Coordinates of C-alpha atoms in Angstrom, one line a residue:
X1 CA 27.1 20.6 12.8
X2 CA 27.0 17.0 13.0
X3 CA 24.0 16.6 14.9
X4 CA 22.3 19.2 12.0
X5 CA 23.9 16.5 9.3
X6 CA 22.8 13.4 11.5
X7 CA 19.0 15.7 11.4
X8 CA 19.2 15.3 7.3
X9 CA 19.7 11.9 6.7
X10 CA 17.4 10.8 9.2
X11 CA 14.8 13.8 8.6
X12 CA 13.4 14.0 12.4
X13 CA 15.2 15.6 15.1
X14 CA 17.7 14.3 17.6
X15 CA 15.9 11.7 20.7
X16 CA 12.7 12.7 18.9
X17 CA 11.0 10.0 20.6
X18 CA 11.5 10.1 23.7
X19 CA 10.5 11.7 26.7
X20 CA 11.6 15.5 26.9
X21 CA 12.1 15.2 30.4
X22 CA 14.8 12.6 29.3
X23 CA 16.4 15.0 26.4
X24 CA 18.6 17.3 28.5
X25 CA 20.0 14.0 30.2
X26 CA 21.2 12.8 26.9
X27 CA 22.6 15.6 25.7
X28 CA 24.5 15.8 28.8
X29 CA 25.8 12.9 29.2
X30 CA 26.9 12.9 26.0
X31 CA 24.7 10.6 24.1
X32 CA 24.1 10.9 20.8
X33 CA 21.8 9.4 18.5
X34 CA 22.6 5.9 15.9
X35 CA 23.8 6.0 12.6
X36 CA 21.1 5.5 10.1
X37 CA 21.2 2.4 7.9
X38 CA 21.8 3.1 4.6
X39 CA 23.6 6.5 5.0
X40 CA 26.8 6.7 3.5
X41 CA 30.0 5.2 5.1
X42 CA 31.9 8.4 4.9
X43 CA 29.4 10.7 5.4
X44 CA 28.6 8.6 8.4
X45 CA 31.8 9.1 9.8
X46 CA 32.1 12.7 8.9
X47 CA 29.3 13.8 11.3
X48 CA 30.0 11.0 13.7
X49 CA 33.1 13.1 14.4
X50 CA 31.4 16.5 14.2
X51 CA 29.2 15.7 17.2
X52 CA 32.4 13.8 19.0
X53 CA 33.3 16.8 21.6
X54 CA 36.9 15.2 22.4
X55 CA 38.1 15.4 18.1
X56 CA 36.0 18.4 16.5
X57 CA 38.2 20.0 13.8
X58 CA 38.5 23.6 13.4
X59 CA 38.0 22.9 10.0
X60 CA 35.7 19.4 9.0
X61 CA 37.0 18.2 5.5
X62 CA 35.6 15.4 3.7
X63 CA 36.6 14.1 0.4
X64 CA 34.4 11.0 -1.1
X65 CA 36.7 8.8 -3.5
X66 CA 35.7 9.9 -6.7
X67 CA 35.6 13.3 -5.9
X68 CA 31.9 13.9 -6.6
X69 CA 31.7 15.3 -3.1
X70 CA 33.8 17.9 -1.5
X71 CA 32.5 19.4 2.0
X72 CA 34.6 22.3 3.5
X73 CA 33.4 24.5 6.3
X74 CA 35.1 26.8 9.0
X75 CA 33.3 25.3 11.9
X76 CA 30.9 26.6 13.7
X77 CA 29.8 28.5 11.2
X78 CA 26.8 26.5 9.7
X79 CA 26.0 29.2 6.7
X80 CA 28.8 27.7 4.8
X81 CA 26.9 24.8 4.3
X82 CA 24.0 24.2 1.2
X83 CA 22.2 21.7 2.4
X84 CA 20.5 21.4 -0.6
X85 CA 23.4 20.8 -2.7
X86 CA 24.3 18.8 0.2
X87 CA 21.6 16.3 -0.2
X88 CA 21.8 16.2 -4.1
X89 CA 25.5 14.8 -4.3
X90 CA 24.7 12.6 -1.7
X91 CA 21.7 11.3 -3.1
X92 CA 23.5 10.9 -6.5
X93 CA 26.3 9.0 -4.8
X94 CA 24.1 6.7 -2.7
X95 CA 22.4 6.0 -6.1
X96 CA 25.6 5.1 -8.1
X97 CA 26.6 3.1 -4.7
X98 CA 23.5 1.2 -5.2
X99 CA 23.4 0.7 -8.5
X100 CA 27.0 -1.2 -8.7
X101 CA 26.4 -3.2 -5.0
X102 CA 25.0 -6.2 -5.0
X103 CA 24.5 -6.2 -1.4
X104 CA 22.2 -3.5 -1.8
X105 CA 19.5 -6.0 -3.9
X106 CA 17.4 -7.1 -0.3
X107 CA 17.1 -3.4 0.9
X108 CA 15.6 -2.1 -2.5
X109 CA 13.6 -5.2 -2.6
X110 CA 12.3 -4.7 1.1
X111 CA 11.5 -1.1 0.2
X112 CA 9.7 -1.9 -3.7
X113 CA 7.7 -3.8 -0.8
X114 CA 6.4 -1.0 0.7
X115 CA 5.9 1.0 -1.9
X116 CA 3.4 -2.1 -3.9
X117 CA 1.8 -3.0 -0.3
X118 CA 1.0 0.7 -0.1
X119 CA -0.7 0.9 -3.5
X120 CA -2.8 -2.3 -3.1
X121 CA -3.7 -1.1 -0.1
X122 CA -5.1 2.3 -1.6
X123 CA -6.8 0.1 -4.3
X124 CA -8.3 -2.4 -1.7
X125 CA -9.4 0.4 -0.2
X126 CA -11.3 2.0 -3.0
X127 CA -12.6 -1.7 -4.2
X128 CA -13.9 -2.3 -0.7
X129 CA -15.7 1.3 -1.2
X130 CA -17.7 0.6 -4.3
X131 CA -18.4 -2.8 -3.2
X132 CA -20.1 -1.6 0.3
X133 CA -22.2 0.9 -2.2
X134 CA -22.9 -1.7 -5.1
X135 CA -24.2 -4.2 -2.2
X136 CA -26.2 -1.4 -0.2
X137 CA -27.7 -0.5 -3.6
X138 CA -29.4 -3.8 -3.9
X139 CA -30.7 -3.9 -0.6
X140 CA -27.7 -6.3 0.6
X141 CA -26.0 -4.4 3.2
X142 CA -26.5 -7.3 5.8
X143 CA -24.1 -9.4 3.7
X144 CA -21.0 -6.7 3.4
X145 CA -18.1 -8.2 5.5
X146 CA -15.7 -6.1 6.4
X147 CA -12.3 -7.1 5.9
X148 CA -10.2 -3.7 5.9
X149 CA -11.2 -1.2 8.7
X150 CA -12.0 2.5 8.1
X151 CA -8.8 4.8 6.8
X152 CA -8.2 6.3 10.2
X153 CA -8.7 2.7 12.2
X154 CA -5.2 2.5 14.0
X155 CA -5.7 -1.3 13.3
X156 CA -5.0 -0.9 9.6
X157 CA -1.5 -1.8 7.7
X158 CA 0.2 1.4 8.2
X159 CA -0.8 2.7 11.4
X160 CA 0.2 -0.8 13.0
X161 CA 3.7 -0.1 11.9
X162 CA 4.2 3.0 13.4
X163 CA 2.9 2.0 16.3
X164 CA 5.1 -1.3 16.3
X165 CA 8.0 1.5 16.0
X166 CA 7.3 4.0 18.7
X167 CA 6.7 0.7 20.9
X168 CA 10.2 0.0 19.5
X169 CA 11.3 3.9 20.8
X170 CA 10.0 3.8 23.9
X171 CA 11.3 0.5 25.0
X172 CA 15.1 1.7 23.7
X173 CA 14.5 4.8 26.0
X174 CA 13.2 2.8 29.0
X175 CA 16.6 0.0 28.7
X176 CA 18.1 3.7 28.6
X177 CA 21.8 4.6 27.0
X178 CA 23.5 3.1 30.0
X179 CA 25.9 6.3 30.1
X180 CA 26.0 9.0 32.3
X181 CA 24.7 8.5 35.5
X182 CA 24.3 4.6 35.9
X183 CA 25.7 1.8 37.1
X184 CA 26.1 -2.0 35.7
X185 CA 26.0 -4.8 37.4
X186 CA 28.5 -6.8 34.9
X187 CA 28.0 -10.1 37.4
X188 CA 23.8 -10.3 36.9
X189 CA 24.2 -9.2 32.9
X190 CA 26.9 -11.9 32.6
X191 CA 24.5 -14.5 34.2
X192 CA 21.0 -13.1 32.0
X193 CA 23.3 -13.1 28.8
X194 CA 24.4 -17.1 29.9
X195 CA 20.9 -17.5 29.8
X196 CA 20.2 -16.6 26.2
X197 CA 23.7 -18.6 25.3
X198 CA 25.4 -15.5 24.1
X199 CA 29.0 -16.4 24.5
X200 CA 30.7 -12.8 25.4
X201 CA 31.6 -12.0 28.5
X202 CA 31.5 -8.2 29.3
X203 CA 33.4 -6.3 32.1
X204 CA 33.9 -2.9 33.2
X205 CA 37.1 -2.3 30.9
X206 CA 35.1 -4.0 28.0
X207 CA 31.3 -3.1 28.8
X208 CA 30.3 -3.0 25.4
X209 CA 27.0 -1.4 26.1
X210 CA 25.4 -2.2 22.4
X211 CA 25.5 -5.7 23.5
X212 CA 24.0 -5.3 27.2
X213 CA 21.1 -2.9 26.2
X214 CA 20.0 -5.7 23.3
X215 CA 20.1 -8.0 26.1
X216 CA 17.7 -6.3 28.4
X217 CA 15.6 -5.4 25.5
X218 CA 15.2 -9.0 24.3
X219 CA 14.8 -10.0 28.0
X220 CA 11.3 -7.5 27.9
X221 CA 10.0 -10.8 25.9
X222 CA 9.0 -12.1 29.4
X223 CA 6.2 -9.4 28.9
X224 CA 4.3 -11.2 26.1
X225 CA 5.2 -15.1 27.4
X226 CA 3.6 -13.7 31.0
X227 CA 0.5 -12.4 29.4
X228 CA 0.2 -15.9 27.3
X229 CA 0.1 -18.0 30.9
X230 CA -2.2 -15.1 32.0
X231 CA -5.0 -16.2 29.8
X232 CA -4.2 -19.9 30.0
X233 CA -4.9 -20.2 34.0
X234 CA -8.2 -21.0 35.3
X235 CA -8.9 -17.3 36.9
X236 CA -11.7 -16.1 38.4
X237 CA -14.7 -15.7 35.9
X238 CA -17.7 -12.7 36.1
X239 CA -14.3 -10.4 37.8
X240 CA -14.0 -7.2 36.3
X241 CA -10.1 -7.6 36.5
X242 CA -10.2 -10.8 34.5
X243 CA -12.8 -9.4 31.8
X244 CA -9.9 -9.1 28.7
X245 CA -9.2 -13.4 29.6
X246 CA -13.2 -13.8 29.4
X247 CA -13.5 -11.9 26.0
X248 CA -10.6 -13.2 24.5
X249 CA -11.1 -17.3 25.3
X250 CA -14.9 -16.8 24.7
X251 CA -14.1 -14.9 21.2
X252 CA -11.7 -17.3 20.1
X253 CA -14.2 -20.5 21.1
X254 CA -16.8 -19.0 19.1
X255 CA -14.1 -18.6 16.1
X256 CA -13.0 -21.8 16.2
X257 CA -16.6 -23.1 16.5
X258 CA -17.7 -20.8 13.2
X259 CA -15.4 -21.9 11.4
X260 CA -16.3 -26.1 11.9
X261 CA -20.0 -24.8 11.6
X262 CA -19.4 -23.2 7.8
X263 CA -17.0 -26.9 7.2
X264 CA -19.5 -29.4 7.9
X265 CA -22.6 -27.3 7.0
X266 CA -24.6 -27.0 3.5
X267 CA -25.2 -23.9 2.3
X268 CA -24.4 -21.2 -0.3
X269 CA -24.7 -17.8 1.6
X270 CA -22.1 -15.5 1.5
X271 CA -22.1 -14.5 5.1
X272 CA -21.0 -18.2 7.3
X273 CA -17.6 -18.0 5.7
X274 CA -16.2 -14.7 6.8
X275 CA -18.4 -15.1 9.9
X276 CA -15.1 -16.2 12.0
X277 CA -12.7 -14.2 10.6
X278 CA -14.9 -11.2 11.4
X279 CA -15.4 -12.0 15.1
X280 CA -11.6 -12.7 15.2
X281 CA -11.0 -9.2 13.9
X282 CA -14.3 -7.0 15.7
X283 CA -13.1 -8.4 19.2
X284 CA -9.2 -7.9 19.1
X285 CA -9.9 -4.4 17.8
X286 CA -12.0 -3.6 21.1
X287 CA -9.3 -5.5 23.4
X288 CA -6.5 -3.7 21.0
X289 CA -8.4 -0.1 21.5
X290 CA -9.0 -0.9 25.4
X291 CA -7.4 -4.0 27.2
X292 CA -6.0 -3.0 30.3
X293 CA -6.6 0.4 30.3
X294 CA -7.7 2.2 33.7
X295 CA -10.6 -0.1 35.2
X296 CA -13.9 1.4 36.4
X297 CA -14.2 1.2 40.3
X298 CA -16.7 2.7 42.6
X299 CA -16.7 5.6 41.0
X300 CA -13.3 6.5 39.7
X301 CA -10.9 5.0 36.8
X302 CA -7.6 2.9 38.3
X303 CA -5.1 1.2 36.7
X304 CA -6.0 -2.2 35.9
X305 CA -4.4 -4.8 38.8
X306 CA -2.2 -6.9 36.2
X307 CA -0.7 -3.4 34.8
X308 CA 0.3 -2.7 38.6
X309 CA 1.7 -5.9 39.6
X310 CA 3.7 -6.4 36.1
X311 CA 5.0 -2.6 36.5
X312 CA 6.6 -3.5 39.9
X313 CA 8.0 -6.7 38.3
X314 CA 9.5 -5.3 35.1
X315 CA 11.2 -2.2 37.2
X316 CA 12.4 -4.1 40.0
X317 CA 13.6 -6.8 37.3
X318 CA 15.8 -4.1 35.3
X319 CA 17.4 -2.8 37.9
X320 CA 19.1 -5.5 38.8
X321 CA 21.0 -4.7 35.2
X322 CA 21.4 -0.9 35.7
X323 CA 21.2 1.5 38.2
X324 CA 19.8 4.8 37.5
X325 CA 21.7 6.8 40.3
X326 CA 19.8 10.6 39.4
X327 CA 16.3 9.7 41.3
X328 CA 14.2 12.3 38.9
X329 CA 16.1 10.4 36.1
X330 CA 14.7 7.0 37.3
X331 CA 11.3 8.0 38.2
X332 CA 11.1 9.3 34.3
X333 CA 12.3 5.6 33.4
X334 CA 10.1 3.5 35.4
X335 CA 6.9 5.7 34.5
X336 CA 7.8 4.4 30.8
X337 CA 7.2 0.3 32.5
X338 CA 3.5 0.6 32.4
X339 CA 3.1 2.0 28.9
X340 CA 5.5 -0.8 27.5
X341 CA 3.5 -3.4 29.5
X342 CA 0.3 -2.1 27.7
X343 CA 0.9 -1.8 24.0
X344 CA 3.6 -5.4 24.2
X345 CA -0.3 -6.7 25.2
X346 CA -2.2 -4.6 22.9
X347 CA -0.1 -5.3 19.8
X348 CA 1.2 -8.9 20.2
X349 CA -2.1 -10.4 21.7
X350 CA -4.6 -8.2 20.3
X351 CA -4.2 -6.5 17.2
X352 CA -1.7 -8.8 15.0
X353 CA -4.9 -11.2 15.1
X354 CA -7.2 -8.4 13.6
X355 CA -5.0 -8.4 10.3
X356 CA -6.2 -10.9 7.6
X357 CA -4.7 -13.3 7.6
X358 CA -3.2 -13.0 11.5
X359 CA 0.0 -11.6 11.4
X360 CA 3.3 -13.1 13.4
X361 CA 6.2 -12.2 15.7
X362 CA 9.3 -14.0 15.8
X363 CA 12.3 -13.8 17.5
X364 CA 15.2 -14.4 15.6
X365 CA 17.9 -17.3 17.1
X366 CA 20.9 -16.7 18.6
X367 CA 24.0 -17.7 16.1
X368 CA 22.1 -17.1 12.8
X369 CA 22.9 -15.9 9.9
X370 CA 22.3 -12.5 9.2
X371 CA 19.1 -11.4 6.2
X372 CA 19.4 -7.6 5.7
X373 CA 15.8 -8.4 4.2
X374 CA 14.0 -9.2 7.8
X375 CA 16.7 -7.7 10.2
X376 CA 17.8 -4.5 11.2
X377 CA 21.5 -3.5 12.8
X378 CA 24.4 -1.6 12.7
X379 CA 26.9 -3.6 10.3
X380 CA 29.1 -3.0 7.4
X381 CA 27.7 -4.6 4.0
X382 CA 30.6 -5.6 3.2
X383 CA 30.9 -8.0 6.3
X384 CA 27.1 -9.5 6.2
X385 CA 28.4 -13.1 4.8
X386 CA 30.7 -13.1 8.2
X387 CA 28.2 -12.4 10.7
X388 CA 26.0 -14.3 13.1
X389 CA 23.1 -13.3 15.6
X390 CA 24.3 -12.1 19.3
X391 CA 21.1 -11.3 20.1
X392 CA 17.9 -10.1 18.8
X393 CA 16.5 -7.6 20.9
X394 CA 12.9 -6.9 18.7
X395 CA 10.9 -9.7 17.0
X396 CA 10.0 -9.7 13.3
X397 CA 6.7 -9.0 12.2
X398 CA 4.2 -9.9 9.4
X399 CA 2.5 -12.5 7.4
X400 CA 3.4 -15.5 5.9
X401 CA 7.1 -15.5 7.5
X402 CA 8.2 -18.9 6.6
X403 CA 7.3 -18.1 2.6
X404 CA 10.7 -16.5 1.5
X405 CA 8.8 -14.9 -2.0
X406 CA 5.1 -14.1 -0.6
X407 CA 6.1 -12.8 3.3
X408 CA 4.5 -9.3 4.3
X409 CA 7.1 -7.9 6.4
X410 CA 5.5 -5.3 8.7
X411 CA 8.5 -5.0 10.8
X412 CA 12.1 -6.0 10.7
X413 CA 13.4 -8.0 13.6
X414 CA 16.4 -5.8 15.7
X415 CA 19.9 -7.4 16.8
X416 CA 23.0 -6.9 17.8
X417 CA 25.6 -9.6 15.7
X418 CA 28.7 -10.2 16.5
X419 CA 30.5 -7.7 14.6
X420 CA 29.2 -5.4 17.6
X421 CA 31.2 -7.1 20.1
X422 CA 34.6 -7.4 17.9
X423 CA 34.3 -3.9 17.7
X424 CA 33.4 -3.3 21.7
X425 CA 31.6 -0.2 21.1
X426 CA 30.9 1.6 24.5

C-alpha cells in the first residue's frame, strides 16, 4: 500500500531508474524510495509508514486537520481504496495549502517557469520554421543560421534536462543506498567530508547515511575538474585518443578568432555575426553525440583509453567509502563508472556550450543559505529561514545564474542541509 501511494504522487514506479539487476537488492534490503517534494506532510507520513515493515497497522487511518480527507482501509486489501477520489482531495488540499503559504511563492514561480520557457520554446520553434522557408524562398538559404536544433536534437531545452536527470539517477544508484550489504569506512568519510569543511562527524551509532552518500556524490566533481586539466596539457597531437582535445581547442580558437574578425571588420552581411556562435554550437553537438565513445582500432571498436583509466580511478576511489560485500552486487555498481564518466564529459564540456547563450554549472557552497528556487532537498518549509548548506551533492544548471529575475534554471542544484543531520536519518 504505501509503495502503490508513494507510485501516485510521484507517477513512475518504485527505483524506476535504475538498473533492474539492482531492483531485487533494494527491495531486499529494505530500501525504499524518497519522499517527493511537494507532497503533503501527512500524506507523506502516512505511506512512509505503510511501506515501514517493523510498524504496518492492521488498519492505516489518516485524518488531515480540517477533515477534508479521511483514508480508512483494512490492510492489505488495496480495493478499498479510490484512487481517484484519492488524488482529487489531495489535489484540492495541496491547492488550499498553497494558496495560504507564502513559502510556497518560489516553487510556483520556478514551475510558471517551465511552463512560459516551454511555450516560447514551441513559438521559437515555429518562428524559426517560417523564417528558414521565407529565406529559402528568396534564394537566401546560405544565410539561415541556425540557432535552435531540429525537434528531436537531444541538444535542445527539454531533452538536456532529462538527460541532466537520469545522469542525476544513475550517479544516486552507483554512490548506492549504503544499506544492506555494505560496509563504511567512518575514518576515510570523516577525513573526505574534512575536506569539503562539513563540520559533522559521523560514526557507526550515528552514520547518517543522507549525509555520506551527498558527500560521495559531490566528491564525483573530480570527474569534470580532471577532464578540464585533460584538455589544458600539452598531449600528443594527430593521436586518435587525443582527437576530442584537438577538436575542442581548435573549435574554440576559431570561435574566439570569428568573433574579433566580425569586431574589427566592416561589413553589413548577416552571416559574420552568428558565424562563432554557430561553430561553438555544430562542434559541441558532434563531441556531445560522440566524445569518448568506443574508438576505432585495427578493425574493432574499444573503449576509449581515458574512459578506462578514469573508470579504474573512480571505482577504486569509492571504495575506499563503501564496501559492496555481494560481488554480483558490485560488479552491477562499477559497470555504472564508465557511463557516469561519459555523459559528466558529454554534458558539462560539451553540450551546455551548444545552448545559446552557453549554459552554467555551479556548485552551491558549503554553509549557505537555503533558495527553494535553485535547490532541491528534503526539508520542512516551515524550517527553510533556519537552514544552511551541508553539502551539495549536484550542481545547478542554466543561463544567466547570477541575474536573480532573468536566470533559466535548467536544473536545480541537490543538497543535503543541516536539518538532515539534526535529524540523523539512517
Amino acid at each position: 500500500l504505501g509503495v502503490l501511494l508513494w507510485e501516485i504522487s510521484s507517477g513512475r514506479p518504485p527505483f524506476s531508474d535504475c538498473p533492474r539487476d539492482l531492483i531485487k537488492d533494494h527491495i531486499k534490503d529494505g530500501n525504499r524510495e524518497e519522499p517527493i517534494e511537494g507532497t503533503p506532510t501527512e500524506y507523506r507520513k502516512l505511506y512512509q509508514e505503510c511501506w515501514d515493515v517493523s510498524s504496518q497497522p492492521n488498519t492505516i487511518r489518516n485524518s488531515y486537520d480540517n477533515d477534508d480527507l479521511t483514508i480508512s482501509s483494512n490492510y492489505p486489501s488495496l480495493n478499498l481504496i479510490n484512487n481517484q477520489n484519492l488524488s482529487t482531495v489531495l489535489d484540492k488540499e495541496f491547492a488550499e495549502k498553497e494558496n495560504t503559504s507564502r513559502a510556497q511563492i518560489p516553487y510556483l514561480q520556478n514551475e510558471k517557469q517551465v511552463l512560459t520557457d516551454n511555450l516560447t520554446e514551441q513559438l521559437e520553434l515555429e518562428l524559426n520554421q517560417n523564417f528558414i522557408k521565407e529565406e529559402t524562398s528568396q534564394g537566401q538559404s546560405a544565410l539561415i543560421t541556425n540557432y535552435r536544433m531540429d525537434d528531436d536534437d537531444k541538444n535542445r531545452y527539454v531533452q538536456l534536462k532529462r538527460d541532466i536527470e537520469e545522469l542525476q539517477n544513475k550517479l544516486k544508484c552507483y554512490v548506492t543506498t549504503l544499506k544492506g550489504d555494505f560496509e563504511i569506512d567512518f575514518k576515510e568519510v570523516n577525513n573526505l567530508m574534512g575536506k569539503y569543511n562539513i563540520k559533522t562527524k559521523i560514526t557507526s551509532n550515528q552514520p547518517n547515511k543522507p549525509l555520506i552518500r551527498g558527500v560521495l556524490q559531490h566528491h564525483i566533481k573530480t570527474i569534470t575538474k580532471d577532464i578540464r586539466k585533460y584538455f589544458k596539457e600539452n598531449l600528443n597531437e594527430h593521436s586518435i585518443i587525443h582527437l576530442e582535445k584537438e577538436i575542442a581547442t581548435t573549435a574554440k580558437d576559431l570561435e574566439n578568432k570569428l568573433a574579433y574578425f566580425f569586431k574589427t571588420r566592416n561589413g553589413d552581411d548577416t552571416i559574420t555575426q552568428p558565424a562563432s556562435i554557430k561553430v561553438r554550437q555544430d562542434v559541441n553537438i558532434a563531441l556531445g553525440n560522440r566524445g569518448f565513445s568506443d574508438v576505432l582500432s585495427n578493425g574493432n571498436y574499444t573503449s576509449h583509453v581515458y574512459i578506462i583509466m578514469k573508470t579504474t580511478e573512480l571505482n577504486r576511489e569509492m571504495n575506499k567509502y563503501r564496501i559492496i560485500k555481494d560481488v554480483n552486487k558490485k560488479n552491477n555498481v562499477e559497470k555504472l563508472a564508465p557511463y557516469l564518466i561519459r555523459e559528466f564529459i558529454r554534458i558539462f564540456q560539451f553540450r551546455l556550450k551548444v545552448q545559446e547563450p552557453s549554459a552554467q554549472m555551479r556548485w552551491i557552497k558549503t554553509e549557505s543559505s537555503i533558495d527553494p528556487s535553485i535547490m532541491g532537498g528534503n526539508w520542512d518549509k516551515d524550517d527553510i529561514d533556519n537552514l544552511e548548506v551541508e553539502i551539495c551533492s549536484f550542481p545547478m544548471i542554466g543561463c544567466d545564474l547570477d541575474d536573480v529575475y532573468n536566470r533559466k534554471i535548467y536544473s536545480c542544484s541537490e543538497l543535503e542541509s543541516d536539518h538532515d543531520s539534526y535529524n540523523g536519518e539512517d
